[in-house]
Coordinates of C-alpha atoms in Angstrom, one line a residue:
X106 CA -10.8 -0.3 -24.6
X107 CA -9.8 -0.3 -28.2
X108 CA -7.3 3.0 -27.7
X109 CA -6.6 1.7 -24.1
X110 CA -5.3 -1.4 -26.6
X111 CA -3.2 0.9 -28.9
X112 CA -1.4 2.6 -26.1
X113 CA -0.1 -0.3 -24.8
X114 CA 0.7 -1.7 -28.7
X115 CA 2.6 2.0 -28.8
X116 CA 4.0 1.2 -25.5
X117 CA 5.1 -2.1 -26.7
X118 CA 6.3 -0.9 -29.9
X119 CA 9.2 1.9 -28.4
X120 CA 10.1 -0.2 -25.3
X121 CA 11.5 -2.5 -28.6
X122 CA 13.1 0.5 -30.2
X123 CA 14.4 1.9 -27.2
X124 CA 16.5 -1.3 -25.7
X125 CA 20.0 -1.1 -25.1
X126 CA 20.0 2.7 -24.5
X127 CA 21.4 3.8 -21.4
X128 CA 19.5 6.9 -21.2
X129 CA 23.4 8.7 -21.2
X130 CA 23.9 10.3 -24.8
X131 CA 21.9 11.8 -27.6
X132 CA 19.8 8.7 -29.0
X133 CA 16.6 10.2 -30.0
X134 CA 17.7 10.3 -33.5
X135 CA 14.9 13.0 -34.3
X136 CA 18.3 15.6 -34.1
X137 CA 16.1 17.8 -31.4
X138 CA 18.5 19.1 -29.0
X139 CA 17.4 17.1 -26.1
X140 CA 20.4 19.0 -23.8
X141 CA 18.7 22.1 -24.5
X142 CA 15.0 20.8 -23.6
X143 CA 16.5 20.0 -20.4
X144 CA 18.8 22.9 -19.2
X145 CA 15.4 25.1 -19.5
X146 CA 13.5 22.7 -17.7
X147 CA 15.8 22.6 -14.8
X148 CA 17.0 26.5 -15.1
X149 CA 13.9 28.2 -15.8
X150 CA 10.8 25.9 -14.4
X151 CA 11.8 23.3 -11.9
X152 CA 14.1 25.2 -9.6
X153 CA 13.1 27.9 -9.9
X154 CA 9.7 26.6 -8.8
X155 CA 10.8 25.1 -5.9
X156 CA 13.1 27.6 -4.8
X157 CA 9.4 29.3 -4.8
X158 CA 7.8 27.1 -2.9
X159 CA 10.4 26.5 -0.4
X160 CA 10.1 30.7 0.2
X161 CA 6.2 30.5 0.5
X162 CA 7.0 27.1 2.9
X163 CA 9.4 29.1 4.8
X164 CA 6.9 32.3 5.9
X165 CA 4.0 29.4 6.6
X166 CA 6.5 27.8 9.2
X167 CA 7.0 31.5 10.5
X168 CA 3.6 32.3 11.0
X169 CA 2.5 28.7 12.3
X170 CA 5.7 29.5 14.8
X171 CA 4.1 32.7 16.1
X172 CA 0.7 31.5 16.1
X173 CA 1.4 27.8 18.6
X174 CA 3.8 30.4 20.8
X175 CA 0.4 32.4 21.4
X176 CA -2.9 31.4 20.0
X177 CA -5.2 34.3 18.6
X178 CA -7.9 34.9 15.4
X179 CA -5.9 36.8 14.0
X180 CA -2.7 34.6 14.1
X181 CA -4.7 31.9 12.7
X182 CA -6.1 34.1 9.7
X183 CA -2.1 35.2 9.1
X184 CA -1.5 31.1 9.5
X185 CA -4.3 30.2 6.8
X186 CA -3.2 33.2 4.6
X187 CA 0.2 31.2 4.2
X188 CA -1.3 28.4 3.5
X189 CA -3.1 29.4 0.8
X190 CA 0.2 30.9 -1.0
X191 CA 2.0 27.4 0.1
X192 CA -0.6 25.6 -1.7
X193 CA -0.4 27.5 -4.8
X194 CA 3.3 27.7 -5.0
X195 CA 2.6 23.7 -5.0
X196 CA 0.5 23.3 -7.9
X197 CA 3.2 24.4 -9.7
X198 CA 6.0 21.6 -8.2
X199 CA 4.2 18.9 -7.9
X200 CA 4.8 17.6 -11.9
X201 CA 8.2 17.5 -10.9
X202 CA 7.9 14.3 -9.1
X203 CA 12.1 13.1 -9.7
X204 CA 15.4 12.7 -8.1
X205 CA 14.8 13.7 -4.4
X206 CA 11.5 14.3 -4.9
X207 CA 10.2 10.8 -6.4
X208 CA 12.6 9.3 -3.5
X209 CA 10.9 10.9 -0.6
X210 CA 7.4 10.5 -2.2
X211 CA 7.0 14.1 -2.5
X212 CA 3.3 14.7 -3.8
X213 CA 1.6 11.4 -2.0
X214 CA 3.2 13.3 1.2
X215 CA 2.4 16.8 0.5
X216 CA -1.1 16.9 -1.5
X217 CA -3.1 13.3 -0.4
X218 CA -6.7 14.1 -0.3
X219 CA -9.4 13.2 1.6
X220 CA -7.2 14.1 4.7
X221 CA -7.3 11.2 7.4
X222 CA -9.0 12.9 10.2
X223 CA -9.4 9.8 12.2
X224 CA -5.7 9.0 11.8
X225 CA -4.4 13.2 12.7
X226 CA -6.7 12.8 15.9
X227 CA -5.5 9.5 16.8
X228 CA -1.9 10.8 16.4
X229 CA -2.0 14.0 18.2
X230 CA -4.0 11.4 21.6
X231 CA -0.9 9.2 21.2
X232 CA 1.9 12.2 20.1
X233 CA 3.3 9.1 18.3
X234 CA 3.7 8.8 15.1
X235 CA 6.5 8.7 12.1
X236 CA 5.6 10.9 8.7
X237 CA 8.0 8.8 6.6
X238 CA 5.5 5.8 6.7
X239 CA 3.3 5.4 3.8
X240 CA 0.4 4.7 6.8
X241 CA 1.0 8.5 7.4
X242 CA -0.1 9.5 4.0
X243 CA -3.0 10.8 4.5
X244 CA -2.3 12.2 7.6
X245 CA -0.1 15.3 6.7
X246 CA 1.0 17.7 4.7
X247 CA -1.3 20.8 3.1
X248 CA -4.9 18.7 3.4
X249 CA -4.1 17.9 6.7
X250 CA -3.6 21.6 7.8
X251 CA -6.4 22.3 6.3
X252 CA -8.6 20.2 8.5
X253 CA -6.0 21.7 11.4
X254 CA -6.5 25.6 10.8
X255 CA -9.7 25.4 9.0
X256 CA -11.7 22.0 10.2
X257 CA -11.6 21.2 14.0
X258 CA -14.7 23.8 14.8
X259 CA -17.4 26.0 13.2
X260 CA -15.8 28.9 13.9
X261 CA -12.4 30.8 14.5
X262 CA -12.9 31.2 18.4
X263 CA -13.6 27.2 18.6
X264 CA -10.7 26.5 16.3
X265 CA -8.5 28.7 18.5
X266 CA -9.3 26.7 21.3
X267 CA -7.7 24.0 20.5
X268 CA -4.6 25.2 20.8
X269 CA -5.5 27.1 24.0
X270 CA -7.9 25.4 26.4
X271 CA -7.9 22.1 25.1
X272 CA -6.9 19.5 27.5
X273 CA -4.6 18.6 24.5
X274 CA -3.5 22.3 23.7
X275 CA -0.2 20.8 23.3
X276 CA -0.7 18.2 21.3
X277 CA -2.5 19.7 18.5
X278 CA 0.5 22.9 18.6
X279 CA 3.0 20.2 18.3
X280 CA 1.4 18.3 15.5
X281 CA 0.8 21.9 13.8
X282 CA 4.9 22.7 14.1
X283 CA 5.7 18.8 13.2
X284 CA 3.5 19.2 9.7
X285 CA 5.2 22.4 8.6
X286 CA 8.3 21.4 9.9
X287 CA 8.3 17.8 7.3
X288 CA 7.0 20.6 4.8
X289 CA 9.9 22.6 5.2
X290 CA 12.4 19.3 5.3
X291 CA 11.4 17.6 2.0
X292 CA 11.5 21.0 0.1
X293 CA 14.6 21.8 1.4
X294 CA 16.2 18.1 0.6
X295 CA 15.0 18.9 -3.0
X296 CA 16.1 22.2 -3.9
X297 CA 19.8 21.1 -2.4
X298 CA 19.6 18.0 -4.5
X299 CA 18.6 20.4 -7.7
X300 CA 21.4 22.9 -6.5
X301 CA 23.8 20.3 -5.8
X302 CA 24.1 17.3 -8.2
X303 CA 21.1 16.5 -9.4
X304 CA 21.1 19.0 -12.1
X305 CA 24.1 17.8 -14.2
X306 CA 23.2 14.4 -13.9
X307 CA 19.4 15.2 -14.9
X308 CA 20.9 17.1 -18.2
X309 CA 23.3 14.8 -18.8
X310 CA 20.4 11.8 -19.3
X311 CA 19.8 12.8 -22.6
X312 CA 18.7 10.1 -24.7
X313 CA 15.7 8.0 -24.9
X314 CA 15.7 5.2 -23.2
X315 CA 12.7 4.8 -20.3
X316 CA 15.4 5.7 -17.9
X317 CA 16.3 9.2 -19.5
X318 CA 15.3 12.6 -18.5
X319 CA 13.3 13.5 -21.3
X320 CA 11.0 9.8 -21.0
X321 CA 10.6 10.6 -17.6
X322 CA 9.9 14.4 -17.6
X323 CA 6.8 13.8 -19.7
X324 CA 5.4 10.6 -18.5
X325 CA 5.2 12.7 -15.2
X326 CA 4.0 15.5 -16.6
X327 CA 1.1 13.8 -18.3
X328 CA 0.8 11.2 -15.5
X329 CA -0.2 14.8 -13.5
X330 CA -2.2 16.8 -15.8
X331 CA -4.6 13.3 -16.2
X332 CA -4.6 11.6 -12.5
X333 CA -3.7 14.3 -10.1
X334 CA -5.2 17.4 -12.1
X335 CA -8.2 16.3 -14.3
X336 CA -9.2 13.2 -12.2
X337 CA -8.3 14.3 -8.4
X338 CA -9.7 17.5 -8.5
X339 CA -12.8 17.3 -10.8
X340 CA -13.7 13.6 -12.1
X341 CA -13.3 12.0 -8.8
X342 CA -15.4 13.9 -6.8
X343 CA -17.9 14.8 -9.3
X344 CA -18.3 10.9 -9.6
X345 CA -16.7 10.2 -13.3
X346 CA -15.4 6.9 -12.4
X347 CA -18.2 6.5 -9.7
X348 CA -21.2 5.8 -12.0
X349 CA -22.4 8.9 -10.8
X350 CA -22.3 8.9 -7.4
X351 CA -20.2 12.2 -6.4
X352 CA -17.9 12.7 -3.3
X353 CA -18.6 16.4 -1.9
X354 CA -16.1 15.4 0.7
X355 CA -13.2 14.6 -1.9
X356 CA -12.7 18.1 -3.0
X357 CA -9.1 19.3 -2.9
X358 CA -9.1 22.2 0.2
X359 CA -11.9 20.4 1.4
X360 CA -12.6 22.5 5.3
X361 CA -11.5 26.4 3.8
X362 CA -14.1 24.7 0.8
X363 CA -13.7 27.8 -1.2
X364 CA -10.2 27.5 -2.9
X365 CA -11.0 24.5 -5.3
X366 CA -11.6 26.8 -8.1
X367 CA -8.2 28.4 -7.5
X368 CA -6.2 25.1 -6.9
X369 CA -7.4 24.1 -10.3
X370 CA -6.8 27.3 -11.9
X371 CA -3.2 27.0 -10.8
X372 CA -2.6 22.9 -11.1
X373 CA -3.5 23.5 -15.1
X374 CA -1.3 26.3 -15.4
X375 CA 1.5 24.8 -14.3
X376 CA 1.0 22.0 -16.9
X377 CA 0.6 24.8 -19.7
X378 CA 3.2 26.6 -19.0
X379 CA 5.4 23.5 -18.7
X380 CA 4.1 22.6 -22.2
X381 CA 5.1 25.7 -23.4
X382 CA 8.8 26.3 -21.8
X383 CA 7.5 29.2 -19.9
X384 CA 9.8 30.5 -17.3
X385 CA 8.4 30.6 -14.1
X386 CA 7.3 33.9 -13.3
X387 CA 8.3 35.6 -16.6
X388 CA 7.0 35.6 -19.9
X389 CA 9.9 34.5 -21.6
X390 CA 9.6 30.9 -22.8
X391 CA 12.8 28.6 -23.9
X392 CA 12.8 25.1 -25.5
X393 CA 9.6 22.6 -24.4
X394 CA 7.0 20.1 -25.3
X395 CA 5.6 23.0 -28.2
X396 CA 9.1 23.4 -30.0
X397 CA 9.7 19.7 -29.6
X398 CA 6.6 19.1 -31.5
X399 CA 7.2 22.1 -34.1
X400 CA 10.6 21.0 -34.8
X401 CA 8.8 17.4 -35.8
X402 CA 6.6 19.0 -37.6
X403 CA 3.3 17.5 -36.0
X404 CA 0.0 18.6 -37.7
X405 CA -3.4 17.0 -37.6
X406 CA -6.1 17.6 -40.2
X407 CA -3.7 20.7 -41.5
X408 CA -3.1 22.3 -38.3
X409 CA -0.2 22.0 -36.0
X410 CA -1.0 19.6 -32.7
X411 CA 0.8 22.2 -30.6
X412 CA -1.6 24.7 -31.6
X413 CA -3.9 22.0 -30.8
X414 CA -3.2 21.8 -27.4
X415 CA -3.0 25.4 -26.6
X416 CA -6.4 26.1 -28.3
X417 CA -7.5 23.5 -26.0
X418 CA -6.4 24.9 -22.7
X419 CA -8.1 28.3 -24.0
X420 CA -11.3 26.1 -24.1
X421 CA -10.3 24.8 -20.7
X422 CA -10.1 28.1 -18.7
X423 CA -13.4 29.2 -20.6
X424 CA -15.3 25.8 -19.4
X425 CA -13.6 26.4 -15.6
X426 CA -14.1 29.9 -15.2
X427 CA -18.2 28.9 -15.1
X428 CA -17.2 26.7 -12.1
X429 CA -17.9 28.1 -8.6
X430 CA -15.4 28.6 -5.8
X431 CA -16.5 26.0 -4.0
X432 CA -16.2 22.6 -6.3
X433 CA -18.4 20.7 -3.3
X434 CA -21.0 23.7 -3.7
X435 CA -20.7 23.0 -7.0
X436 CA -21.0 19.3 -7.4
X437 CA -24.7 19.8 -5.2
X438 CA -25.8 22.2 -7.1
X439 CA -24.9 22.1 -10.6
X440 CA -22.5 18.9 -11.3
X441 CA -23.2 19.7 -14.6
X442 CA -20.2 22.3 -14.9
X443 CA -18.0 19.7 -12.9
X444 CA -18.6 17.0 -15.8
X445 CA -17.9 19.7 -19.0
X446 CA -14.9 20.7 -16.8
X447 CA -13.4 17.1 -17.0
X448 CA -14.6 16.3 -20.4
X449 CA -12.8 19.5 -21.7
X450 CA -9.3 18.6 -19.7
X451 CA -9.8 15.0 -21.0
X452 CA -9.3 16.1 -25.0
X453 CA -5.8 16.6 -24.1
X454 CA -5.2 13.7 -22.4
X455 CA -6.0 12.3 -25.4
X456 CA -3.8 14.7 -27.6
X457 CA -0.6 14.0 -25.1
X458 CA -1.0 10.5 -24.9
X459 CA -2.1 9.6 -28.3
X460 CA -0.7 11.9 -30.4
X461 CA 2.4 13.8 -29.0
X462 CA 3.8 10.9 -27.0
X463 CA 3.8 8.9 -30.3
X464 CA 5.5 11.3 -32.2
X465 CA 8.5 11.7 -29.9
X466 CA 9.1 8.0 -29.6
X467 CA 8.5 8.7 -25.7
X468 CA 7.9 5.5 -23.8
X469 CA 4.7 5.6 -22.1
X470 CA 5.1 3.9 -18.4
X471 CA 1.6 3.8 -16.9
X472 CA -1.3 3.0 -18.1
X473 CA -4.9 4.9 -16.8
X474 CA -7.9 2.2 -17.0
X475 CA -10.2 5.0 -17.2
X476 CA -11.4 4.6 -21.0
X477 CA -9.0 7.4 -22.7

């Protein structure tokens, strides 16, 4: 409660400084070159990234294409091998929740886990139903193929069937082609919007009011490393906030059930290498979150908090790599592992939030209730 207290006293604090600025020019007054934060950002991580995903969205359209036009095992394997790269290719999009992407609700819409299955069955009885609802949630995107190419039997032959013999063949092919076909929509509306002009206006916002680019960049990026990656796919079903009653059922990739490990593996990369300016897909790293905090000089107890934080994700990996493939698996057999993965993400929750949020006079606009 008390540091719950003093992030809203810091949140206080800059929303007073921070009046009056329009977000439009240079107001940090810390002389980092804010325009320089952001042309990397957008240039070598965000579109990048999507252009990505959109490529790995395009081949799982292809191959979910071939497979309704003529049902086999081995279609379905190729359909759930794209998947999988689709999924990944997400991990490292989803902390880029702005412009087109915040206005269609892109992450609720794409990653919204447990999957509804009562809601995708009732929808593919009625072959009714609208995707831009929020009712429809939890009724698409990659959990809900999941329980499509993965879930509906105990076997591939079973699964197969469903889109063969079924007296509703057609209606579970048609909801198959409708989810990878809003997939392949909402990337596409967002990588135009980057590549028309979103970008220019997104650099432009360089100042520091709540508005600007920079605020928002890292309330989302912290708002993702502690709900979506430290919370939705450990501490939720593991039962942090439960008193200790877990949720097997809540894992992320749920009915393939032995991707967890991987999702996670990629979900905190893409926060690291975001913190670190790394270029997507290269080695090469530009202005970020580390040279902003260099340039302020930020040390704690003699060392530098950037330092900090990348020690911390080494200590991270280490305590995930013991985790098993299977995070429900895991949870029954050894929750142990699930709880010293979450407590080891959660010291740089702390670290963002209480320490490098502060320093850059960054407004912080959510609050977590969760005790940080």
């Amino acid at each position: 409660m008390k540091k719950i207290l003093l992030l809203i006293g810091f949140t206080a604090f800059f929303a007073a400084c921070s009046s009056g600025d329009s977000g439009g020019s240079d107001s940090s007054g810390d002389g980092y070159d804010r325009t320089a934060l952001l042309t990397n950002w957008a240039d070598n991580l965000i579109i990048p990234s999507f252009e990505n995903y959109q490529t790995k969205v395009v081949t799982l359209q292809t191959k979910v294409a071939d497979f309704t036009a003529a049902p086999s095992e081995t279609g379905l394997g190729e359909v759930r091998t794209a998947w999988i790269d689709a999924y990944k290719a997400f991990q490292y999009v989803s902390q880029y929740e702005i412009g087109k992407a915040e206005e269609i609700k892109f992450a609720s819409c794409t990653n919204a886990y447990p999957t509804n299955v009562t809601g995708i069955e009732a929808n593919i009885a009625s072959g009714t139903y609208n995707f831009s609802l929020l009712s429809q949630l939890d009724k698409q995107g990659f959990p809900a193929m999941d329980y499509m190419i993965n879930g509906l039997a105990g076997d591939d032959a079973s699964i197969v069937a469903f889109y063969t013999s079924n007296s509703n063949a057609a209606g579970y092919k048609q909801y198959l082609t409708n989810l990878t076909a809003t997939l392949k929509t909402n990337v596409d509306l967002i990588v135009n919007d980057w590549n028309g002009s979103y970008r220019a206006a997104f650099i432009r916002s360089n100042g520091n009011s709540v508005s600007s680019s920079v605020n928002r960049m890292v309330n989302l990026f912290v708002k993702n490393y502690e709900t979506y990656v430290r919370s939705g796919k450990v501490g939720i079903p593991a039962g942090v906030f439960s008193e200790g009653t877990t949720f097997t059922n809540k894992v992320e990739g749920y009915y393939k059930n032995d991707i967890s490990k991987v999702l996670l593996n990629e979900g905190v990369k893409a926060t690291q290498d975001f913190f670190n300016g790394k270029y997507f897909n290269s080695d090469e790293t530009g202005p970020s979150l580390k040279t902003y905090l260099d340039y302020l000089n930020v040390v704690i107890d003699g060392q530098p908090l950037s330092t900090i934080i990348n020690n911390q994700y080494a200590t991270i990996n280490s305590t995930n790599a013991l985790l098993g493939d299977s995070f429900s698996e895991q949870i029954f057999t050894d929750n142990g592992k699930m709880i010293a993965s979450f407590d080891q993400m959660q010291w740089n929750v702390v670290y963002f939030k209480l320490d490098m949020i502060p320093a850059m006079k960054i407004v912080l606009d959510y609050v977590d209730n969760d005790g940080d």
